[in-house]
Amino acid sequence: MAERAGIETSVAIGDAVKAADADVIAAYPITPQTHIVEHLAELVANGELDAEYIPVESEHSAMSACLGSAAAGARTFTASAGQGIELMHEVLYVASAMRLPIVMAVTNRAVSSPLSVWGDHSDVMSCRDVGWIQVFVENGQEAVDHTICAFRIAEDNNVLLPVMVNLDGFHLSHVIEPITVPDREEVEKYLPPNSYPLPLNPDKPVAMGDFAPPFIFTEAKWAQEMNIRKSYDHIIKAWQEFGEQFGRHYHPVEHYRTEGATTLLLTMGSFSETAMTAIDSMREKGEKVGLIRLRLWRPFPFEELRKALKGVDTLVVLDRAISVGGPGGPVASEVKAALYNQKDRPSVVSFVGGLGGRDVTREGFETIINRGREIAEKGSENEFEIHGVRE
Amino acid sequence: MVKQDNEVTWQDIEIGGIVTNPGNADYYRTGDWRSNKPVYEFSRCIKCGLCAIFCPEACITRNEEGYFEGDQYWCKGCGICAKECPVYAIKMVEEVE
């Protein structure tokens, strides 16, 4: 059995990829993802992981190499962040539409300009529509667990989609935490060998990544939509079975002290843990507040979210990304859209904060919740508010 | 029975749009992209085959008499053959159908 030990989250992710016995890693280093791929390069160089490590010349090449690797049926991993995600952007669409099971850790980072290596969700929000399964984690243990789950989900022949595991740059990637990294024998029981149904094979040639004239393109896109929708049940199943084996349980929408709450805060990623302390302190004062976190961003958990918001008056959403010139926070605008046709729906108040590595403190979350309730009650002329800006 | 293009549904599409019978680009009529077509003057042709080498569609082959000729099912009318022919045996004329 694996032991719990103090380890940097990035290093633990590398160890999880080793425990999953990945065949190919194609990656280009970028802050704050560097420690993940450095560690994997070491593991391969030391002979601890029997894999091809492809040190490519750019992120565009990293994802392109991953396409070829996954198409050949190899278990494939990469990691990136910020500008790196932007450079590989066009290839991300190709990976999902070709249904190639690639796993990528994204240490979420702001997108230039101004240049910032620090964390927020701008990079992943620009990838909203690339067709990948997208998961957010809150701590080092979750980062490890979801890296392992991601291989299982991606390679499930009912799914066959690339999976992005989002963890906050620095706030999570560079933090040393007590983490259990399951060993290979344990992971083998959970993760069967990769069995891509139509791999590249000279004895049985197939053509991949073909072009589609107008008569078939709509059908191809609808097939993709049906595929990711159907993946939902298999994601739940993979998480359930992970819980049964490892004792750690995950859900598309996670709850914290939501019993009897009339106001809920919605967050994603590592900020959720700070938000919990704010909820604790407000609950101690007798306030009916709670927290929900979106773990699964794509496919979007419509039903779970609506269920979680039954009987809630106010929902305050904190986005760590800004849709410049638009409705403010991308998560808030999607949550609003998901609730629009519901008869009984809470007021949804959108906040943007925690940009480019700026902390949101416990007091900050309390301010956001209180201001959110004020806006829900009195209304506001603004589409959204920005938290902590100096005026 | 093979379905016609307009009968293929989204359920018929293979995983990730994979084509399991590769080489089927043969069936794709690229000839109807053409706005100019090549006209051959075999009396000038010296059978050097440069046109066939340069043809990006690889649709030029030798006919029974040994002259080089493009298959109009695939010829896109790019005119490279006419440009490369050292004896001016190929002319591009407007497609008038």
Tab-separated table of C-alpha atoms in Angstrom:
chain	number	residue	atom	x	y	z
A	1	MET	CA	0.000	0.000	0.000
A	2	ALA	CA	1.114	3.481	-0.817
A	3	GLU	CA	1.964	5.756	2.100
A	4	ARG	CA	0.893	9.314	2.722
A	5	ALA	CA	3.848	11.678	2.523
A	6	GLY	CA	4.631	15.354	2.125
A	7	ILE	CA	5.165	15.964	-1.569
A	8	GLU	CA	4.826	18.833	-4.044
A	9	THR	CA	1.595	18.531	-6.025
A	10	SER	CA	3.411	18.742	-9.382
A	11	VAL	CA	5.788	15.937	-8.413
A	12	ALA	CA	2.864	13.867	-7.150
A	13	ILE	CA	1.121	14.262	-10.521
A	14	GLY	CA	4.289	12.957	-12.205
A	15	ASP	CA	4.251	9.992	-9.827
A	16	ALA	CA	0.576	9.383	-10.621
A	17	VAL	CA	1.403	9.297	-14.346
A	18	LYS	CA	4.136	6.786	-13.508
A	19	ALA	CA	1.677	4.706	-11.457
A	20	ALA	CA	-0.657	4.769	-14.467
A	21	ASP	CA	2.256	3.444	-16.564
A	22	ALA	CA	1.977	6.025	-19.359
A	23	ASP	CA	3.613	5.077	-22.665
A	24	VAL	CA	4.251	8.494	-24.183
A	25	ILE	CA	4.795	11.944	-22.714
A	26	ALA	CA	5.153	14.802	-25.192
A	27	ALA	CA	5.502	18.133	-23.438
A	28	TYR	CA	7.039	21.572	-23.548
A	29	PRO	CA	7.913	23.172	-20.203
A	30	ILE	CA	6.106	26.340	-19.152
A	31	THR	CA	5.659	27.968	-15.754
A	32	PRO	CA	3.870	26.852	-13.565
A	33	GLN	CA	3.617	23.398	-15.163
A	34	THR	CA	7.405	22.857	-15.326
A	35	HIS	CA	7.827	20.631	-12.272
A	36	ILE	CA	5.358	18.071	-13.609
A	37	VAL	CA	7.191	17.503	-16.886
A	38	GLU	CA	10.659	17.876	-15.326
A	39	HIS	CA	9.811	15.126	-12.874
A	40	LEU	CA	8.474	12.896	-15.644
A	41	ALA	CA	11.621	13.520	-17.712
A	42	GLU	CA	13.653	12.375	-14.685
A	43	LEU	CA	11.533	9.277	-14.159
A	44	VAL	CA	11.968	8.271	-17.809
A	45	ALA	CA	15.709	9.084	-17.837
A	46	ASN	CA	16.262	7.085	-14.616
A	47	GLY	CA	14.458	4.092	-16.070
A	48	GLU	CA	11.742	4.272	-13.412
A	49	LEU	CA	9.086	4.793	-16.069
A	50	ASP	CA	9.305	2.866	-19.326
A	51	ALA	CA	7.928	5.535	-21.645
A	52	GLU	CA	8.861	7.631	-24.673
A	53	TYR	CA	9.559	11.189	-23.532
A	54	ILE	CA	9.306	13.512	-26.541
A	55	PRO	CA	10.900	16.916	-25.829
A	56	VAL	CA	9.068	18.863	-28.528
A	57	GLU	CA	9.818	22.386	-29.785
A	58	SER	CA	6.481	23.968	-28.836
A	59	GLU	CA	3.107	23.273	-27.289
A	60	HIS	CA	1.578	23.065	-30.757
A	61	SER	CA	3.973	20.200	-31.432
A	62	ALA	CA	3.349	18.697	-27.994
A	63	MET	CA	-0.338	18.254	-28.655
A	64	SER	CA	0.311	17.161	-32.251
A	65	ALA	CA	2.701	14.457	-31.036
A	66	CYS	CA	0.062	13.401	-28.510
A	67	LEU	CA	-2.436	12.964	-31.375
A	68	GLY	CA	-0.138	10.511	-33.116
A	69	SER	CA	0.699	8.700	-29.917
A	70	ALA	CA	-2.942	8.265	-28.847
A	71	ALA	CA	-3.909	7.262	-32.402
A	72	ALA	CA	-1.337	4.464	-32.211
A	73	GLY	CA	-3.021	3.245	-29.023
A	74	ALA	CA	-0.388	4.438	-26.537
A	75	ARG	CA	-1.303	5.818	-23.109
A	76	THR	CA	-0.525	9.498	-23.586
A	77	PHE	CA	0.095	12.363	-21.172
A	78	THR	CA	1.037	16.007	-21.490
A	79	ALA	CA	0.794	19.122	-19.354
A	80	SER	CA	0.698	22.838	-20.075
A	81	ALA	CA	-0.577	26.213	-18.896
A	82	GLY	CA	-1.396	29.776	-19.948
A	83	GLN	CA	0.297	30.753	-23.203
A	84	GLY	CA	1.131	27.091	-23.809
A	85	ILE	CA	-2.552	26.201	-23.948
A	86	GLU	CA	-3.094	29.096	-26.330
A	87	LEU	CA	-0.336	27.895	-28.650
A	88	MET	CA	-1.760	24.358	-28.780
A	89	HIS	CA	-5.310	25.666	-29.067
A	90	GLU	CA	-6.164	24.542	-32.601
A	91	VAL	CA	-4.853	21.039	-31.944
A	92	LEU	CA	-7.092	20.688	-28.868
A	93	TYR	CA	-10.165	20.674	-31.133
A	94	VAL	CA	-8.574	17.982	-33.294
A	95	ALA	CA	-7.877	15.700	-30.300
A	96	SER	CA	-11.493	15.707	-29.141
A	97	ALA	CA	-13.145	15.457	-32.558
A	98	MET	CA	-10.825	12.561	-33.462
A	99	ARG	CA	-11.721	11.033	-30.074
A	100	LEU	CA	-8.174	10.481	-28.954
A	101	PRO	CA	-7.767	9.630	-25.254
A	102	ILE	CA	-5.079	12.096	-24.170
A	103	VAL	CA	-4.701	13.223	-20.564
A	104	MET	CA	-3.437	16.741	-19.910
A	105	ALA	CA	-2.768	18.463	-16.603
A	106	VAL	CA	-3.292	22.210	-16.857
A	107	THR	CA	-1.715	24.319	-14.120
A	108	ASN	CA	-4.076	27.211	-14.705
A	109	ARG	CA	-2.323	30.484	-15.427
A	110	ALA	CA	-3.324	33.961	-16.559
A	111	VAL	CA	-2.968	34.806	-20.250
A	112	SER	CA	-0.802	37.772	-21.336
A	113	SER	CA	-0.866	40.726	-21.598
A	114	PRO	CA	0.267	42.024	-19.100
A	115	LEU	CA	2.646	39.112	-18.723
A	116	SER	CA	1.738	37.017	-15.712
A	117	VAL	CA	2.979	33.579	-14.786
A	118	TRP	CA	0.538	33.452	-11.851
A	119	GLY	CA	-2.702	31.622	-11.582
A	120	ASP	CA	-6.231	32.237	-12.760
A	121	HIS	CA	-8.656	30.472	-15.080
A	122	SER	CA	-8.227	32.589	-18.251
A	123	ASP	CA	-6.374	29.799	-20.043
A	124	VAL	CA	-8.958	27.070	-19.506
A	125	MET	CA	-11.905	29.381	-20.157
A	126	SER	CA	-10.550	30.081	-23.627
A	127	CYS	CA	-10.713	26.283	-24.131
A	128	ARG	CA	-14.338	26.025	-23.102
A	129	ASP	CA	-15.537	24.842	-26.500
A	130	VAL	CA	-12.664	22.577	-27.571
A	131	GLY	CA	-14.670	19.436	-26.770
A	132	TRP	CA	-12.469	18.030	-23.995
A	133	ILE	CA	-13.762	16.605	-20.737
A	134	GLN	CA	-12.683	19.207	-18.177
A	135	VAL	CA	-12.269	18.603	-14.449
A	136	PHE	CA	-11.187	21.000	-11.677
A	137	VAL	CA	-9.324	19.898	-8.558
A	138	GLU	CA	-8.892	21.634	-5.211
A	139	ASN	CA	-5.866	20.076	-3.559
A	140	GLY	CA	-2.848	17.852	-4.203
A	141	GLN	CA	-4.635	14.603	-3.401
A	142	GLU	CA	-7.412	15.442	-5.835
A	143	ALA	CA	-4.834	16.312	-8.503
A	144	VAL	CA	-3.326	12.831	-8.138
A	145	ASP	CA	-6.683	11.057	-7.976
A	146	HIS	CA	-8.079	12.860	-10.999
A	147	THR	CA	-4.963	12.238	-13.059
A	148	ILE	CA	-5.555	8.509	-12.526
A	149	CYS	CA	-9.323	8.814	-13.093
A	150	ALA	CA	-8.636	10.838	-16.253
A	151	PHE	CA	-6.830	7.920	-17.922
A	152	ARG	CA	-9.667	5.590	-16.993
A	153	ILE	CA	-12.323	7.978	-18.347
A	154	ALA	CA	-10.413	8.973	-21.488
A	155	GLU	CA	-9.626	5.405	-22.517
A	156	ASP	CA	-13.061	3.963	-21.657
A	157	ASN	CA	-14.279	2.716	-25.035
A	158	ASN	CA	-17.691	4.249	-24.283
A	159	VAL	CA	-15.989	7.627	-23.942
A	160	LEU	CA	-12.744	7.929	-25.960
A	161	LEU	CA	-12.200	11.619	-25.327
A	162	PRO	CA	-9.259	13.694	-24.134
A	163	VAL	CA	-9.448	14.823	-20.501
A	164	MET	CA	-8.083	18.044	-19.032
A	165	VAL	CA	-7.303	18.088	-15.296
A	166	ASN	CA	-7.245	21.711	-14.135
A	167	LEU	CA	-5.258	22.686	-11.059
A	168	ASP	CA	-4.432	26.222	-10.003
A	169	GLY	CA	-0.953	27.358	-10.963
A	170	PHE	CA	1.296	27.958	-7.900
A	171	HIS	CA	-1.619	27.982	-5.425
A	172	LEU	CA	-1.778	24.252	-6.015
A	173	SER	CA	0.980	23.170	-8.404
A	174	HIS	CA	3.824	24.357	-6.165
A	175	VAL	CA	2.361	23.515	-2.764
A	176	ILE	CA	3.750	20.674	-0.665
A	177	GLU	CA	0.942	18.686	0.908
A	178	PRO	CA	0.459	15.304	2.534
A	179	ILE	CA	-0.545	13.165	-0.462
A	180	THR	CA	-1.037	9.452	-1.055
A	181	VAL	CA	0.093	8.412	-4.516
A	182	PRO	CA	-1.344	4.960	-5.202
A	183	ASP	CA	1.294	2.484	-6.382
A	184	ARG	CA	1.221	0.761	-9.741
A	185	GLU	CA	-0.371	-2.478	-8.494
A	186	GLU	CA	-3.267	-0.543	-6.984
A	187	VAL	CA	-3.717	1.562	-10.110
A	188	GLU	CA	-3.607	-1.524	-12.352
A	189	LYS	CA	-6.678	-2.879	-10.554
A	190	TYR	CA	-8.536	0.330	-11.381
A	191	LEU	CA	-7.141	1.158	-14.796
A	192	PRO	CA	-7.284	-1.587	-17.456
A	193	PRO	CA	-4.783	-1.547	-20.345
A	194	ASN	CA	-5.496	0.984	-23.090
A	195	SER	CA	-7.466	-0.642	-25.905
A	196	TYR	CA	-8.125	1.988	-28.558
A	197	PRO	CA	-10.522	0.254	-30.967
A	198	LEU	CA	-9.124	1.473	-34.304
A	199	PRO	CA	-5.430	2.238	-33.767
A	200	LEU	CA	-2.959	3.093	-36.499
A	201	ASN	CA	-1.765	-0.274	-37.718
A	202	PRO	CA	0.084	-0.965	-40.998
A	203	ASP	CA	-1.624	-4.371	-41.260
A	204	LYS	CA	-5.073	-2.837	-41.031
A	205	PRO	CA	-4.840	0.662	-42.481
A	206	VAL	CA	-7.338	3.370	-41.580
A	207	ALA	CA	-7.465	7.070	-42.444
A	208	MET	CA	-7.720	9.485	-39.493
A	209	GLY	CA	-8.401	13.190	-39.326
A	210	ASP	CA	-10.112	13.263	-42.679
A	211	PHE	CA	-11.925	16.211	-44.197
A	212	ALA	CA	-15.702	16.551	-44.240
A	213	PRO	CA	-17.604	18.315	-47.023
A	214	PRO	CA	-20.792	20.188	-46.048
A	215	PHE	CA	-22.991	17.115	-46.570
A	216	ILE	CA	-21.419	15.335	-43.567
A	217	PHE	CA	-19.884	18.019	-41.290
A	218	THR	CA	-23.078	18.665	-39.281
A	219	GLU	CA	-23.487	14.927	-38.686
A	220	ALA	CA	-19.860	14.685	-37.517
A	221	LYS	CA	-20.354	17.537	-35.023
A	222	TRP	CA	-23.611	16.087	-33.717
A	223	ALA	CA	-21.925	12.712	-33.229
A	224	GLN	CA	-19.309	14.550	-31.142
A	225	GLU	CA	-21.975	16.275	-29.049
A	226	MET	CA	-23.809	12.993	-28.428
A	227	ASN	CA	-20.500	11.371	-27.496
A	228	ILE	CA	-19.528	13.888	-24.808
A	229	ARG	CA	-23.092	13.954	-23.408
A	230	LYS	CA	-23.056	10.159	-23.096
A	231	SER	CA	-19.630	10.299	-21.464
A	232	TYR	CA	-21.288	11.833	-18.390
A	233	ASP	CA	-22.602	8.530	-16.999
A	234	HIS	CA	-19.235	6.872	-17.564
A	235	ILE	CA	-17.439	9.694	-15.740
A	236	ILE	CA	-19.763	9.169	-12.745
A	237	LYS	CA	-19.128	5.426	-12.893
A	238	ALA	CA	-15.344	5.891	-13.041
A	239	TRP	CA	-15.467	8.188	-9.990
A	240	GLN	CA	-17.770	5.796	-8.121
A	241	GLU	CA	-15.442	2.866	-8.692
A	242	PHE	CA	-12.475	4.995	-7.706
A	243	GLY	CA	-14.277	5.812	-4.451
A	244	GLU	CA	-15.020	2.161	-3.804
A	245	GLN	CA	-11.377	1.183	-4.254
A	246	PHE	CA	-9.546	4.161	-2.786
A	247	GLY	CA	-12.102	5.615	-0.362
A	248	ARG	CA	-12.105	9.096	-1.868
A	249	HIS	CA	-15.386	10.075	-3.510
A	250	TYR	CA	-15.936	12.676	-6.228
A	251	HIS	CA	-19.036	14.253	-7.765
A	252	PRO	CA	-19.725	16.689	-10.646
A	253	VAL	CA	-21.060	19.268	-8.149
A	254	GLU	CA	-19.576	19.161	-4.652
A	255	HIS	CA	-21.386	20.496	-1.584
A	256	TYR	CA	-20.052	22.109	1.581
A	257	ARG	CA	-22.409	22.989	4.429
A	258	THR	CA	-25.334	23.542	2.060
A	259	GLU	CA	-27.994	22.149	4.429
A	260	GLY	CA	-30.681	24.775	4.878
A	261	ALA	CA	-28.595	27.438	3.126
A	262	THR	CA	-30.472	30.236	1.380
A	263	THR	CA	-27.310	31.769	-0.067
A	264	LEU	CA	-24.728	29.694	-1.872
A	265	LEU	CA	-21.295	30.599	-3.147
A	266	LEU	CA	-20.021	28.809	-6.252
A	267	THR	CA	-16.285	28.403	-6.850
A	268	MET	CA	-13.937	26.205	-8.848
A	269	GLY	CA	-10.459	24.964	-8.016
A	270	SER	CA	-8.207	25.535	-5.032
A	271	PHE	CA	-9.923	28.762	-3.906
A	272	SER	CA	-12.775	26.566	-2.752
A	273	GLU	CA	-10.779	25.544	0.320
A	274	THR	CA	-10.378	29.164	1.446
A	275	ALA	CA	-14.054	29.711	0.676
A	276	MET	CA	-14.900	26.847	3.057
A	277	THR	CA	-13.246	28.697	5.945
A	278	ALA	CA	-15.358	31.756	5.096
A	279	ILE	CA	-18.496	29.601	5.115
A	280	ASP	CA	-17.434	28.137	8.487
A	281	SER	CA	-16.998	31.553	10.027
A	282	MET	CA	-20.319	32.845	8.640
A	283	ARG	CA	-22.132	29.708	9.788
A	284	GLU	CA	-20.742	30.312	13.286
A	285	LYS	CA	-22.451	33.694	13.187
A	286	GLY	CA	-25.675	31.858	12.372
A	287	GLU	CA	-25.861	32.818	8.694
A	288	LYS	CA	-27.529	30.402	6.279
A	289	VAL	CA	-24.717	30.211	3.752
A	290	GLY	CA	-23.082	27.284	1.975
A	291	LEU	CA	-20.660	26.475	-0.818
A	292	ILE	CA	-20.932	24.477	-4.010
A	293	ARG	CA	-18.009	23.744	-6.306
A	294	LEU	CA	-18.123	22.724	-9.930
A	295	ARG	CA	-15.743	19.807	-10.301
A	296	LEU	CA	-16.933	18.886	-13.783
A	297	TRP	CA	-16.926	21.791	-16.228
A	298	ARG	CA	-17.381	19.747	-19.425
A	299	PRO	CA	-19.719	18.012	-19.958
A	300	PHE	CA	-21.607	20.656	-17.962
A	301	PRO	CA	-23.563	19.075	-15.053
A	302	PHE	CA	-26.927	20.765	-15.744
A	303	GLU	CA	-29.136	18.452	-13.659
A	304	GLU	CA	-26.840	18.295	-10.616
A	305	LEU	CA	-26.456	22.056	-10.590
A	306	ARG	CA	-30.225	22.656	-10.783
A	307	LYS	CA	-30.768	20.087	-8.029
A	308	ALA	CA	-28.117	21.745	-5.840
A	309	LEU	CA	-29.862	25.108	-6.211
A	310	LYS	CA	-33.392	23.984	-5.263
A	311	GLY	CA	-34.790	26.332	-2.614
A	312	VAL	CA	-31.781	28.656	-2.758
A	313	ASP	CA	-32.488	32.414	-2.945
A	314	THR	CA	-29.119	33.749	-3.968
A	315	LEU	CA	-26.182	32.213	-5.782
A	316	VAL	CA	-22.926	34.155	-5.785
A	317	VAL	CA	-20.470	32.990	-8.462
A	318	LEU	CA	-16.785	33.813	-8.294
A	319	ASP	CA	-15.003	33.585	-11.639
A	320	ARG	CA	-11.219	33.686	-11.891
A	321	ALA	CA	-11.444	34.865	-15.481
A	322	ILE	CA	-12.984	37.874	-17.169
A	323	SER	CA	-14.831	37.867	-20.461
A	324	VAL	CA	-13.663	41.313	-21.517
A	325	GLY	CA	-16.514	43.386	-22.935
A	326	GLY	CA	-18.927	40.562	-22.178
A	327	PRO	CA	-21.026	39.372	-19.264
A	328	GLY	CA	-18.101	39.256	-16.807
A	329	GLY	CA	-17.425	35.747	-15.604
A	330	PRO	CA	-17.781	32.829	-18.027
A	331	VAL	CA	-18.871	30.416	-15.284
A	332	ALA	CA	-21.517	32.823	-14.003
A	333	SER	CA	-22.921	33.359	-17.478
A	334	GLU	CA	-23.159	29.596	-18.084
A	335	VAL	CA	-24.788	29.059	-14.702
A	336	LYS	CA	-27.319	31.786	-15.513
A	337	ALA	CA	-28.051	30.141	-18.863
A	338	ALA	CA	-28.528	26.757	-17.185
A	339	LEU	CA	-31.130	28.272	-14.854
A	340	TYR	CA	-32.932	30.587	-17.276
A	341	ASN	CA	-35.791	28.187	-18.076
A	342	GLN	CA	-36.304	27.080	-14.476
A	343	LYS	CA	-39.425	28.308	-12.683
A	344	ASP	CA	-37.855	28.591	-9.246
A	345	ARG	CA	-34.382	29.873	-9.648
A	346	PRO	CA	-32.078	31.852	-7.408
A	347	SER	CA	-30.774	35.325	-8.222
A	348	VAL	CA	-27.328	34.784	-9.693
A	349	VAL	CA	-24.702	37.415	-8.909
A	350	SER	CA	-21.439	37.401	-10.846
A	351	PHE	CA	-18.095	38.344	-9.300
A	352	VAL	CA	-14.695	38.302	-10.949
A	353	GLY	CA	-11.655	38.037	-8.689
A	354	GLY	CA	-8.439	36.207	-7.999
A	355	LEU	CA	-6.967	37.274	-11.346
A	356	GLY	CA	-3.298	36.712	-12.175
A	357	GLY	CA	-2.397	35.163	-8.816
A	358	ARG	CA	-4.234	37.672	-6.589
A	359	ASP	CA	-5.397	35.968	-3.399
A	360	VAL	CA	-8.975	36.044	-2.249
A	361	THR	CA	-8.831	35.801	1.529
A	362	ARG	CA	-11.402	34.424	3.947
A	363	GLU	CA	-12.520	37.994	4.672
A	364	GLY	CA	-12.625	38.571	0.912
A	365	PHE	CA	-15.054	35.725	0.430
A	366	GLU	CA	-17.228	37.071	3.242
A	367	THR	CA	-17.258	40.483	1.551
A	368	ILE	CA	-18.199	38.854	-1.773
A	369	ILE	CA	-21.051	36.870	-0.222
A	370	ASN	CA	-22.406	39.905	1.684
A	371	ARG	CA	-22.185	42.191	-1.333
A	372	GLY	CA	-23.785	39.451	-3.461
A	373	ARG	CA	-26.746	39.264	-1.116
A	374	GLU	CA	-27.082	43.055	-1.194
A	375	ILE	CA	-27.127	43.034	-5.023
A	376	ALA	CA	-29.650	40.163	-5.097
A	377	GLU	CA	-31.919	42.189	-2.819
A	378	LYS	CA	-31.537	45.690	-4.233
A	379	GLY	CA	-30.455	44.968	-7.791
A	380	SER	CA	-27.505	46.437	-9.658
A	381	GLU	CA	-26.889	48.277	-12.904
A	382	ASN	CA	-23.741	46.269	-13.519
A	383	GLU	CA	-23.520	42.902	-15.249
A	384	PHE	CA	-20.898	41.846	-12.712
A	385	GLU	CA	-18.615	43.171	-9.983
A	386	ILE	CA	-14.886	42.894	-9.729
A	387	HIS	CA	-13.514	41.963	-6.321
A	388	GLY	CA	-10.623	43.810	-4.732
A	389	VAL	CA	-9.827	46.316	-7.463
A	390	ARG	CA	-8.229	49.552	-6.192
A	391	GLU	CA	-10.074	52.672	-7.268
B	1	MET	CA	-25.846	-1.436	-49.892
B	2	VAL	CA	-23.733	1.687	-49.738
B	3	LYS	CA	-25.650	4.753	-48.564
B	4	GLN	CA	-25.769	7.812	-50.756
B	5	ASP	CA	-24.142	10.962	-49.335
B	6	ASN	CA	-27.466	12.512	-48.339
B	7	GLU	CA	-28.576	9.360	-46.507
B	8	VAL	CA	-25.626	9.128	-44.076
B	9	THR	CA	-26.734	9.890	-40.493
B	10	TRP	CA	-24.610	10.924	-37.502
B	11	GLN	CA	-24.925	7.383	-36.127
B	12	ASP	CA	-23.261	6.027	-39.282
B	13	ILE	CA	-20.057	7.941	-38.597
B	14	GLU	CA	-17.172	5.816	-37.303
B	15	ILE	CA	-15.405	6.799	-34.047
B	16	GLY	CA	-13.726	10.174	-34.549
B	17	GLY	CA	-14.664	10.121	-38.241
B	18	ILE	CA	-12.108	7.375	-38.899
B	19	VAL	CA	-12.268	6.040	-42.458
B	20	THR	CA	-11.867	2.272	-42.353
B	21	ASN	CA	-11.556	1.879	-46.148
B	22	PRO	CA	-8.617	4.161	-46.885
B	23	GLY	CA	-7.866	5.176	-50.445
B	24	ASN	CA	-11.454	6.194	-51.116
B	25	ALA	CA	-10.418	9.668	-52.303
B	26	ASP	CA	-10.491	7.937	-55.722
B	27	TYR	CA	-14.257	8.287	-55.632
B	28	TYR	CA	-14.165	12.005	-55.019
B	29	ARG	CA	-14.857	13.864	-58.251
B	30	THR	CA	-12.520	16.846	-58.078
B	31	GLY	CA	-13.026	17.461	-61.810
B	32	ASP	CA	-16.060	19.594	-61.113
B	33	TRP	CA	-13.883	22.188	-59.370
B	34	ARG	CA	-12.462	23.061	-62.790
B	35	SER	CA	-13.010	26.419	-64.456
B	36	ASN	CA	-10.356	25.870	-67.173
B	37	LYS	CA	-9.672	22.554	-68.874
B	38	PRO	CA	-6.551	21.297	-70.650
B	39	VAL	CA	-6.741	20.683	-74.395
B	40	TYR	CA	-4.024	18.440	-75.848
B	41	GLU	CA	-2.394	18.857	-79.257
B	42	PHE	CA	-0.845	15.408	-79.627
B	43	SER	CA	0.888	16.339	-82.920
B	44	ARG	CA	3.211	18.573	-80.872
B	45	CYS	CA	3.657	16.131	-77.933
B	46	ILE	CA	7.148	14.575	-77.617
B	47	LYS	CA	5.983	12.095	-74.920
B	48	CYS	CA	8.477	13.446	-72.383
B	49	GLY	CA	6.017	12.988	-69.471
B	50	LEU	CA	6.930	16.229	-67.679
B	51	CYS	CA	3.226	17.086	-67.410
B	52	ALA	CA	2.525	13.805	-65.580
B	53	ILE	CA	5.445	14.413	-63.180
B	54	PHE	CA	4.293	17.925	-62.328
B	55	CYS	CA	0.554	17.187	-62.093
B	56	PRO	CA	-0.348	17.772	-58.400
B	57	GLU	CA	-3.438	15.586	-58.789
B	58	ALA	CA	-1.397	12.703	-60.335
B	59	CYS	CA	-4.238	12.249	-62.798
B	60	ILE	CA	-2.134	12.262	-66.003
B	61	THR	CA	-1.374	8.852	-67.534
B	62	ARG	CA	-0.313	7.553	-70.970
B	63	ASN	CA	-3.027	6.657	-73.424
B	64	GLU	CA	-2.881	3.706	-75.861
B	65	GLU	CA	-0.788	5.688	-78.372
B	66	GLY	CA	1.723	6.708	-75.678
B	67	TYR	CA	0.571	10.320	-75.375
B	68	PHE	CA	0.024	11.884	-71.955
B	69	GLU	CA	-3.512	12.851	-71.003
B	70	GLY	CA	-5.253	13.952	-67.778
B	71	ASP	CA	-8.290	12.116	-66.414
B	72	GLN	CA	-11.024	14.744	-66.359
B	73	TYR	CA	-12.792	13.002	-63.431
B	74	TRP	CA	-10.013	14.339	-61.179
B	75	CYS	CA	-8.319	17.174	-63.154
B	76	LYS	CA	-8.896	20.421	-61.223
B	77	GLY	CA	-7.740	22.547	-64.144
B	78	CYS	CA	-4.790	24.105	-62.329
B	79	GLY	CA	-2.839	24.536	-65.571
B	80	ILE	CA	0.549	23.425	-64.246
B	81	CYS	CA	0.842	20.841	-67.079
B	82	ALA	CA	0.317	23.563	-69.681
B	83	LYS	CA	2.892	25.798	-67.965
B	84	GLU	CA	5.510	23.032	-67.767
B	85	CYS	CA	5.062	21.509	-71.261
B	86	PRO	CA	8.316	22.337	-73.130
B	87	VAL	CA	6.650	22.106	-76.584
B	88	TYR	CA	3.409	23.989	-75.811
B	89	ALA	CA	1.250	20.949	-76.594
B	90	ILE	CA	-1.268	21.750	-73.813
B	91	LYS	CA	-3.579	24.777	-73.791
B	92	MET	CA	-5.967	25.775	-71.039
B	93	VAL	CA	-9.389	26.802	-72.330
B	94	GLU	CA	-12.417	27.966	-70.435
B	95	GLU	CA	-14.832	25.285	-69.295
B	96	VAL	CA	-18.141	26.232	-70.925
B	97	GLU	CA	-20.719	23.749	-69.583
